[in-house]
Amino acid sequence: MNRSFDPHLGAWSNSHMRAILNEIVATARRTIGCLFALVVCANAALAATLELSVLGETLYFPIPNGYCALDTRFRSDHAALDFLNEVQSGRNEILAGFADCAQISSFRNGTRDAFDDYGVYFTMLPKKKIPGISRQEFVKAVARPISSFNWDSVNTDILGALKKEGADVSDLMTEGGIIYQDDDALYLGFTIAAGTEAEAGVGGITLLKAIPISTNIYTPLKGADSFRVLLQRSRRLIRDLESVN
């Protein structure tokens, strides 16, 4: 059902919620694309929670267990985050990035040139609050125009192509689909492909102090279990995110 105006959301109608979805997936694609190619050596600082100011609000961003945060106090981390923001073309702002600590260690000493397991927090630009709406109403509004995640496409089209040596799977990326939803957040599953590699992604979107905040987490695509693992991590991360804010 298409509506140009929602009495609960004001100007935030279905078209705006679709724009939010598109930006989640677009951010995922831009981020994975650059990290496949990223060769900057990034140092990492282990952090339990990052404190950032967003639209005048102090927000706390927990880093998942086993991951380390990119830290702008290190020149290499600063360069990596700047690079990630540059490829957003002014459409989103990446607030923080994190990756598997062991992979960051290898990345730092030059034995690894990219991350396999990593994630980002981001918000849309221009940054704006959505006042007068509860988190539950926000989640329902965002979810309204979105279809369910297509498991069959992942299990047949993409995994089938990956089994062929040297096959280019770049055209087999899937749009975001709802993989899980509760009153606190909406979770989207998607695949991102570049050349002969493909990654699973799960994006969680919620509302913190009237600000839409998203987190995407990625891992190499190995089957349906890749999404189940990411969903578990993402749900835990969203719970931690909401509990500290």
Short mmCIF file of C-alpha atoms in Angstrom, two decimals:
data_model
loop_
_atom_site.label_atom_id
_atom_site.label_comp_id
_atom_site.label_asym_id
_atom_site.label_seq_id
_atom_site.Cartn_x
_atom_site.Cartn_y
_atom_site.Cartn_z
CA MET A 1 0.00 0.00 0.00
CA ASN A 2 1.50 3.33 -1.08
CA ARG A 3 0.69 6.39 0.94
CA SER A 4 2.10 9.86 0.52
CA PHE A 5 1.43 10.80 4.12
CA ASP A 6 1.39 8.84 7.35
CA PRO A 7 -0.37 10.55 10.28
CA HIS A 8 2.06 8.95 12.73
CA LEU A 9 5.19 9.87 10.79
CA GLY A 10 4.26 13.20 9.25
CA ALA A 11 6.54 13.61 6.26
CA TRP A 12 8.15 10.21 6.90
CA SER A 13 5.88 8.29 4.52
CA ASN A 14 6.40 4.93 2.81
CA SER A 15 8.57 6.59 0.17
CA HIS A 16 10.87 7.94 2.87
CA MET A 17 11.05 4.54 4.56
CA ARG A 18 11.92 2.95 1.23
CA ALA A 19 14.68 5.53 0.92
CA ILE A 20 16.01 4.44 4.31
CA LEU A 21 16.05 0.81 3.13
CA ASN A 22 17.78 1.76 -0.10
CA GLU A 23 20.45 3.63 1.82
CA ILE A 24 21.05 0.66 4.15
CA VAL A 25 21.67 -1.62 1.18
CA ALA A 26 23.59 1.03 -0.76
CA THR A 27 25.82 1.65 2.23
CA ALA A 28 26.42 -2.06 2.52
CA ARG A 29 27.47 -2.27 -1.11
CA ARG A 30 29.70 0.78 -1.03
CA THR A 31 31.34 -0.41 2.18
CA ILE A 32 31.98 -3.97 1.03
CA GLY A 33 33.25 -2.75 -2.30
CA CYS A 34 35.91 -0.56 -0.76
CA LEU A 35 36.90 -3.07 1.90
CA PHE A 36 37.45 -5.76 -0.71
CA ALA A 37 40.02 -3.40 -2.22
CA LEU A 38 41.24 -1.61 0.89
CA VAL A 39 44.98 -1.99 1.39
CA VAL A 40 45.53 0.65 4.06
CA CYS A 41 47.19 -0.84 7.15
CA ALA A 42 44.74 -0.19 9.99
CA ASN A 43 45.69 -0.27 13.65
CA ALA A 44 42.88 -1.05 16.08
CA ALA A 45 42.10 -0.20 19.64
CA LEU A 46 40.06 -2.64 21.68
CA ALA A 47 37.04 -0.76 23.00
CA ALA A 48 33.92 -1.89 24.80
CA THR A 49 31.92 1.22 23.93
CA LEU A 50 32.47 4.33 21.84
CA GLU A 51 30.94 7.64 22.92
CA LEU A 52 29.89 9.95 20.07
CA SER A 53 27.78 13.08 19.71
CA VAL A 54 25.07 12.82 17.05
CA LEU A 55 22.64 15.73 16.49
CA GLY A 56 23.43 17.08 19.93
CA GLU A 57 22.75 13.75 21.62
CA THR A 58 25.41 11.68 23.35
CA LEU A 59 25.17 8.14 22.01
CA TYR A 60 27.13 5.07 23.04
CA PHE A 61 28.13 2.45 20.47
CA PRO A 62 29.17 -0.94 21.86
CA ILE A 63 31.77 -2.98 20.01
CA PRO A 64 30.84 -6.69 19.73
CA ASN A 65 32.87 -9.28 21.61
CA GLY A 66 35.76 -10.49 19.48
CA TYR A 67 35.83 -7.28 17.43
CA CYS A 68 38.07 -4.24 17.77
CA ALA A 69 37.10 -0.68 16.95
CA LEU A 70 38.87 1.41 14.37
CA ASP A 71 40.29 4.32 16.35
CA THR A 72 40.81 7.74 14.77
CA ARG A 73 43.69 8.43 17.17
CA PHE A 74 45.70 6.13 14.91
CA ARG A 75 46.60 7.65 11.56
CA SER A 76 45.91 4.46 9.62
CA ASP A 77 42.49 3.98 11.24
CA HIS A 78 41.65 7.61 10.55
CA ALA A 79 42.56 7.14 6.89
CA ALA A 80 40.48 3.97 6.63
CA LEU A 81 37.39 5.61 8.13
CA ASP A 82 37.86 8.70 5.95
CA PHE A 83 38.02 6.42 2.93
CA LEU A 84 34.84 4.62 3.94
CA ASN A 85 33.02 7.93 4.36
CA GLU A 86 34.28 9.25 1.03
CA VAL A 87 32.66 6.39 -0.88
CA GLN A 88 29.31 7.25 0.70
CA SER A 89 29.19 10.25 -1.64
CA GLY A 90 27.62 12.42 1.03
CA ARG A 91 24.58 10.16 1.41
CA ASN A 92 25.49 8.57 4.75
CA GLU A 93 27.89 9.14 7.59
CA ILE A 94 29.75 6.19 9.01
CA LEU A 95 29.93 6.77 12.74
CA ALA A 96 32.23 3.88 13.68
CA GLY A 97 33.80 0.78 12.23
CA PHE A 98 34.98 -2.47 13.77
CA ALA A 99 36.49 -5.76 12.65
CA ASP A 100 37.57 -9.11 14.00
CA CYS A 101 40.52 -8.43 16.32
CA ALA A 102 42.68 -11.24 14.95
CA GLN A 103 42.08 -10.03 11.40
CA ILE A 104 42.97 -6.47 12.38
CA SER A 105 46.20 -7.76 13.90
CA SER A 106 47.09 -9.50 10.63
CA PHE A 107 45.97 -6.44 8.70
CA ARG A 108 48.27 -4.31 10.81
CA ASN A 109 51.35 -6.40 10.24
CA GLY A 110 50.76 -6.70 6.52
CA THR A 111 49.82 -10.38 6.31
CA ARG A 112 46.21 -9.56 5.42
CA ASP A 113 44.98 -6.95 2.94
CA ALA A 114 41.25 -6.91 3.81
CA PHE A 115 38.77 -7.87 6.50
CA ASP A 116 36.42 -10.85 6.27
CA ASP A 117 34.42 -10.20 9.45
CA TYR A 118 33.62 -6.58 10.16
CA GLY A 119 30.86 -4.04 10.65
CA VAL A 120 29.90 -0.38 10.71
CA TYR A 121 27.51 1.97 12.47
CA PHE A 122 26.03 4.70 10.29
CA THR A 123 23.25 7.25 9.91
CA MET A 124 21.72 8.88 6.85
CA LEU A 125 22.57 12.35 5.59
CA PRO A 126 21.31 14.92 6.09
CA LYS A 127 21.12 13.83 9.69
CA LYS A 128 17.73 14.55 11.20
CA LYS A 129 15.58 13.47 14.09
CA ILE A 130 12.15 11.87 13.75
CA PRO A 131 10.26 13.28 16.72
CA GLY A 132 6.91 12.13 18.03
CA ILE A 133 7.18 8.48 17.08
CA SER A 134 8.02 5.49 19.22
CA ARG A 135 10.70 2.97 18.32
CA GLN A 136 8.05 0.32 17.72
CA GLU A 137 6.11 2.61 15.34
CA PHE A 138 9.33 3.48 13.52
CA VAL A 139 10.25 -0.18 13.01
CA LYS A 140 6.77 -1.00 11.69
CA ALA A 141 6.85 1.97 9.31
CA VAL A 142 10.26 1.05 7.89
CA ALA A 143 9.20 -2.59 7.50
CA ARG A 144 5.89 -1.85 5.78
CA PRO A 145 7.11 -1.73 2.14
CA ILE A 146 9.83 -4.38 2.47
CA SER A 147 9.50 -8.01 1.43
CA SER A 148 10.93 -11.03 3.22
CA PHE A 149 14.48 -12.17 2.66
CA ASN A 150 14.84 -14.54 -0.30
CA TRP A 151 16.61 -17.59 1.11
CA ASP A 152 16.15 -19.58 -2.10
CA SER A 153 18.07 -17.06 -4.16
CA VAL A 154 21.03 -17.31 -1.82
CA ASN A 155 21.04 -21.09 -1.64
CA THR A 156 20.63 -21.69 -5.37
CA ASP A 157 21.75 -18.77 -7.51
CA ILE A 158 24.66 -17.34 -5.54
CA LEU A 159 26.09 -20.43 -3.86
CA GLY A 160 25.69 -22.36 -7.09
CA ALA A 161 27.69 -19.76 -8.97
CA LEU A 162 30.39 -19.62 -6.30
CA LYS A 163 31.02 -23.34 -6.74
CA LYS A 164 32.17 -22.66 -10.29
CA GLU A 165 35.85 -21.85 -10.25
CA GLY A 166 36.53 -18.30 -11.33
CA ALA A 167 32.85 -17.44 -11.77
CA ASP A 168 32.01 -13.73 -11.57
CA VAL A 169 29.12 -13.29 -9.15
CA SER A 170 28.99 -9.49 -9.24
CA ASP A 171 25.54 -9.46 -10.84
CA LEU A 172 24.01 -11.77 -8.23
CA MET A 173 23.69 -9.29 -5.38
CA THR A 174 20.35 -9.50 -3.60
CA GLU A 175 18.21 -6.63 -2.37
CA GLY A 176 17.61 -6.29 1.33
CA GLY A 177 14.80 -8.40 2.69
CA ILE A 178 13.40 -8.76 6.18
CA ILE A 179 15.19 -11.55 7.97
CA TYR A 180 13.79 -10.75 11.43
CA GLN A 181 11.71 -8.07 13.12
CA ASP A 182 10.74 -7.24 16.68
CA ASP A 183 9.50 -4.14 18.49
CA ASP A 184 13.01 -2.73 18.86
CA ALA A 185 14.61 -3.17 15.45
CA LEU A 186 14.26 -4.35 11.88
CA TYR A 187 16.88 -6.74 10.50
CA LEU A 188 17.61 -7.02 6.80
CA GLY A 189 19.56 -9.78 5.10
CA PHE A 190 21.42 -9.11 1.85
CA THR A 191 24.31 -10.38 -0.19
CA ILE A 192 27.09 -8.32 -1.69
CA ALA A 193 29.26 -9.68 -4.46
CA ALA A 194 32.46 -8.44 -6.05
CA GLY A 195 34.20 -10.47 -8.71
CA THR A 196 34.50 -14.05 -7.52
CA GLU A 197 33.75 -13.27 -3.88
CA ALA A 198 30.47 -12.84 -2.04
CA GLU A 199 29.63 -11.78 1.48
CA ALA A 200 26.56 -12.13 3.64
CA GLY A 201 25.33 -9.05 5.40
CA VAL A 202 22.76 -8.32 8.07
CA GLY A 203 21.70 -4.76 8.75
CA GLY A 204 19.84 -3.68 11.85
CA ILE A 205 17.98 -0.38 12.02
CA THR A 206 16.53 1.21 15.13
CA LEU A 207 15.66 4.57 16.62
CA LEU A 208 17.83 6.07 19.36
CA LYS A 209 16.73 9.36 20.93
CA ALA A 210 14.64 10.02 17.79
CA ILE A 211 17.68 9.41 15.53
CA PRO A 212 17.69 6.55 12.96
CA ILE A 213 20.80 4.47 13.58
CA SER A 214 21.88 1.47 11.51
CA THR A 215 24.53 -1.19 11.89
CA ASN A 216 25.70 -3.57 9.18
CA ILE A 217 27.74 -6.70 9.93
CA TYR A 218 29.43 -8.82 7.25
CA THR A 219 31.01 -12.24 6.89
CA PRO A 220 32.02 -14.42 3.89
CA LEU A 221 28.98 -16.11 2.37
CA LYS A 222 29.07 -19.86 3.02
CA GLY A 223 25.36 -20.64 3.10
CA ALA A 224 22.23 -19.95 5.09
CA ASP A 225 24.18 -20.41 8.34
CA SER A 226 26.17 -17.28 7.51
CA PHE A 227 23.00 -15.21 7.89
CA ARG A 228 21.91 -17.02 11.05
CA VAL A 229 25.26 -16.28 12.68
CA LEU A 230 25.13 -12.63 11.61
CA LEU A 231 21.55 -12.25 12.77
CA GLN A 232 22.47 -13.55 16.20
CA ARG A 233 25.37 -11.10 16.39
CA SER A 234 23.28 -8.23 15.09
CA ARG A 235 20.43 -8.83 17.53
CA ARG A 236 22.88 -8.97 20.41
CA LEU A 237 24.54 -5.78 19.20
CA ILE A 238 21.22 -3.93 18.87
CA ARG A 239 20.21 -5.06 22.37
CA ASP A 240 23.52 -3.75 23.74
CA LEU A 241 23.15 -0.55 21.72
CA GLU A 242 19.69 0.15 23.10
CA SER A 243 20.57 -0.83 26.66
CA VAL A 244 23.43 1.67 26.90
CA ASN A 245 21.39 4.49 25.35
#
